């Protein structure tokens, strides 16, 4: 599931969003 999140958010900010999504347990586009 994390890999598809990276494909949806390939921007430089994706690293921060990904870490946040891992913490919250939701996709980056929902975490922002």
PDB file of N, CA and C in Angstrom:
ATOM      1  N   UNK A   1       0.828  -1.199   0.000  1.00  0.00           N
ATOM      2  CA  UNK A   1       0.000   0.000   0.000  1.00  0.00           C
ATOM      3  C   UNK A   1       0.867   1.257   0.000  1.00  0.00           C
ATOM      4  N   UNK A   2       2.000   1.168   0.649  1.00  0.00           N
ATOM      5  CA  UNK A   2       2.894   2.327   0.706  1.00  0.00           C
ATOM      6  C   UNK A   2       3.465   2.641  -0.674  1.00  0.00           C
ATOM      7  N   UNK A   3       3.691   1.618  -1.492  1.00  0.00           N
ATOM      8  CA  UNK A   3       4.278   1.841  -2.808  1.00  0.00           C
ATOM      9  C   UNK A   3       3.325   2.610  -3.715  1.00  0.00           C
ATOM     10  N   UNK A   4       2.041   2.293  -3.644  1.00  0.00           N
ATOM     11  CA  UNK A   4       1.082   3.022  -4.475  1.00  0.00           C
ATOM     12  C   UNK A   4       0.955   4.472  -4.022  1.00  0.00           C
ATOM     13  N   UNK A   5       1.171   4.715  -2.721  1.00  0.00           N
ATOM     14  CA  UNK A   5       1.154   6.079  -2.206  1.00  0.00           C
ATOM     15  C   UNK A   5       2.311   6.881  -2.804  1.00  0.00           C
ATOM     16  N   UNK A   6       3.475   6.250  -2.910  1.00  0.00           N
ATOM     17  CA  UNK A   6       4.633   6.920  -3.497  1.00  0.00           C
ATOM     18  C   UNK A   6       4.361   7.266  -4.961  1.00  0.00           C
ATOM     19  N   UNK A   7       3.642   6.381  -5.666  1.00  0.00           N
ATOM     20  CA  UNK A   7       3.337   6.630  -7.074  1.00  0.00           C
ATOM     21  C   UNK A   7       2.359   7.792  -7.223  1.00  0.00           C
ATOM     22  N   UNK A   8       1.488   7.964  -6.238  1.00  0.00           N
ATOM     23  CA  UNK A   8       0.522   9.053  -6.279  1.00  0.00           C
ATOM     24  C   UNK A   8       1.154  10.379  -5.867  1.00  0.00           C
ATOM     25  N   UNK A   9       2.240  10.310  -5.097  1.00  0.00           N
ATOM     26  CA  UNK A   9       2.865  11.533  -4.599  1.00  0.00           C
ATOM     27  C   UNK A   9       4.383  11.496  -4.795  1.00  0.00           C
ATOM     28  N   UNK A  10       4.839  11.602  -6.044  1.00  0.00           N
ATOM     29  CA  UNK A  10       6.270  11.515  -6.346  1.00  0.00           C
ATOM     30  C   UNK A  10       7.025  12.822  -6.138  1.00  0.00           C
ATOM     31  N   UNK A  11       6.364  13.854  -5.608  1.00  0.00           N
ATOM     32  CA  UNK A  11       7.012  15.139  -5.402  1.00  0.00           C
ATOM     33  C   UNK A  11       8.045  15.028  -4.276  1.00  0.00           C
ATOM     34  N   UNK A  12       8.976  15.988  -4.186  1.00  0.00           N
ATOM     35  CA  UNK A  12       9.966  16.006  -3.100  1.00  0.00           C
ATOM     36  C   UNK A  12       9.311  15.964  -1.726  1.00  0.00           C
ATOM     37  N   UNK A  13       8.141  16.570  -1.608  1.00  0.00           N
ATOM     38  CA  UNK A  13       7.436  16.611  -0.330  1.00  0.00           C
ATOM     39  C   UNK A  13       6.862  15.243   0.041  1.00  0.00           C
ATOM     40  N   UNK A  14       6.883  14.311  -0.916  1.00  0.00           N
ATOM     41  CA  UNK A  14       6.305  12.990  -0.682  1.00  0.00           C
ATOM     42  C   UNK A  14       6.974  12.281   0.489  1.00  0.00           C
ATOM     43  N   UNK A  15       8.267  12.559   0.692  1.00  0.00           N
ATOM     44  CA  UNK A  15       8.987  11.921   1.794  1.00  0.00           C
ATOM     45  C   UNK A  15       8.381  12.327   3.134  1.00  0.00           C
ATOM     46  N   UNK A  16       8.092  13.605   3.286  1.00  0.00           N
ATOM     47  CA  UNK A  16       7.494  14.097   4.529  1.00  0.00           C
ATOM     48  C   UNK A  16       6.063  13.595   4.666  1.00  0.00           C
ATOM     49  N   UNK A  17       5.325  13.622   3.554  1.00  0.00           N
ATOM     50  CA  UNK A  17       3.942  13.166   3.568  1.00  0.00           C
ATOM     51  C   UNK A  17       3.878  11.677   3.858  1.00  0.00           C
ATOM     52  N   UNK A  18       4.847  10.938   3.312  1.00  0.00           N
ATOM     53  CA  UNK A  18       4.884   9.498   3.521  1.00  0.00           C
ATOM     54  C   UNK A  18       5.149   9.177   4.985  1.00  0.00           C
ATOM     55  N   UNK A  19       6.088   9.895   5.571  1.00  0.00           N
ATOM     56  CA  UNK A  19       6.399   9.689   6.987  1.00  0.00           C
ATOM     57  C   UNK A  19       5.185  10.027   7.846  1.00  0.00           C
ATOM     58  N   UNK A  20       4.481  11.074   7.469  1.00  0.00           N
ATOM     59  CA  UNK A  20       3.276  11.473   8.193  1.00  0.00           C
ATOM     60  C   UNK A  20       2.185  10.424   8.030  1.00  0.00           C
ATOM     61  N   UNK A  21       2.050   9.897   6.824  1.00  0.00           N
ATOM     62  CA  UNK A  21       1.033   8.884   6.564  1.00  0.00           C
ATOM     63  C   UNK A  21       1.326   7.609   7.341  1.00  0.00           C
ATOM     64  N   UNK A  22       2.613   7.285   7.477  1.00  0.00           N
ATOM     65  CA  UNK A  22       3.008   6.113   8.262  1.00  0.00           C
ATOM     66  C   UNK A  22       2.632   6.302   9.726  1.00  0.00           C
ATOM     67  N   UNK A  23       2.767   7.537  10.210  1.00  0.00           N
ATOM     68  CA  UNK A  23       2.444   7.843  11.601  1.00  0.00           C
ATOM     69  C   UNK A  23       0.934   7.797  11.834  1.00  0.00           C
ATOM     70  N   UNK A  24       0.196   8.367  10.889  1.00  0.00           N
ATOM     71  CA  UNK A  24      -1.260   8.450  11.045  1.00  0.00           C
ATOM     72  C   UNK A  24      -1.957   7.191  10.541  1.00  0.00           C
ATOM     73  N   UNK A  25      -1.271   6.457   9.665  1.00  0.00           N
ATOM     74  CA  UNK A  25      -1.859   5.246   9.114  1.00  0.00           C
ATOM     75  C   UNK A  25      -2.839   5.538   7.988  1.00  0.00           C
ATOM     76  N   UNK A  26      -2.655   6.677   7.302  1.00  0.00           N
ATOM     77  CA  UNK A  26      -3.516   7.042   6.180  1.00  0.00           C
ATOM     78  C   UNK A  26      -2.657   7.475   4.998  1.00  0.00           C
ATOM     79  N   UNK A  27      -3.204   7.446   3.791  1.00  0.00           N
ATOM     80  CA  UNK A  27      -2.463   7.889   2.611  1.00  0.00           C
ATOM     81  C   UNK A  27      -2.070   9.364   2.709  1.00  0.00           C
ATOM     82  N   UNK A  28      -0.973   9.774   2.051  1.00  0.00           N
ATOM     83  CA  UNK A  28      -0.487  11.151   2.120  1.00  0.00           C
ATOM     84  C   UNK A  28      -1.537  12.174   1.695  1.00  0.00           C
ATOM     85  N   UNK A  29      -2.312  11.865   0.672  1.00  0.00           N
ATOM     86  CA  UNK A  29      -3.283  12.833   0.177  1.00  0.00           C
ATOM     87  C   UNK A  29      -4.435  13.029   1.161  1.00  0.00           C
ATOM     88  N   UNK A  30      -4.573  12.106   2.118  1.00  0.00           N
ATOM     89  CA  UNK A  30      -5.562  12.281   3.175  1.00  0.00           C
ATOM     90  C   UNK A  30      -4.936  12.938   4.402  1.00  0.00           C
ATOM     91  N   UNK A  31      -3.620  12.777   4.528  1.00  0.00           N
ATOM     92  CA  UNK A  31      -2.928  13.305   5.701  1.00  0.00           C
ATOM     93  C   UNK A  31      -2.728  14.817   5.593  1.00  0.00           C
ATOM     94  N   UNK A  32      -2.659  15.317   4.367  1.00  0.00           N
ATOM     95  CA  UNK A  32      -2.421  16.749   4.177  1.00  0.00           C
ATOM     96  C   UNK A  32      -3.704  17.543   4.359  1.00  0.00           C
TER      97      UNK A  32
END
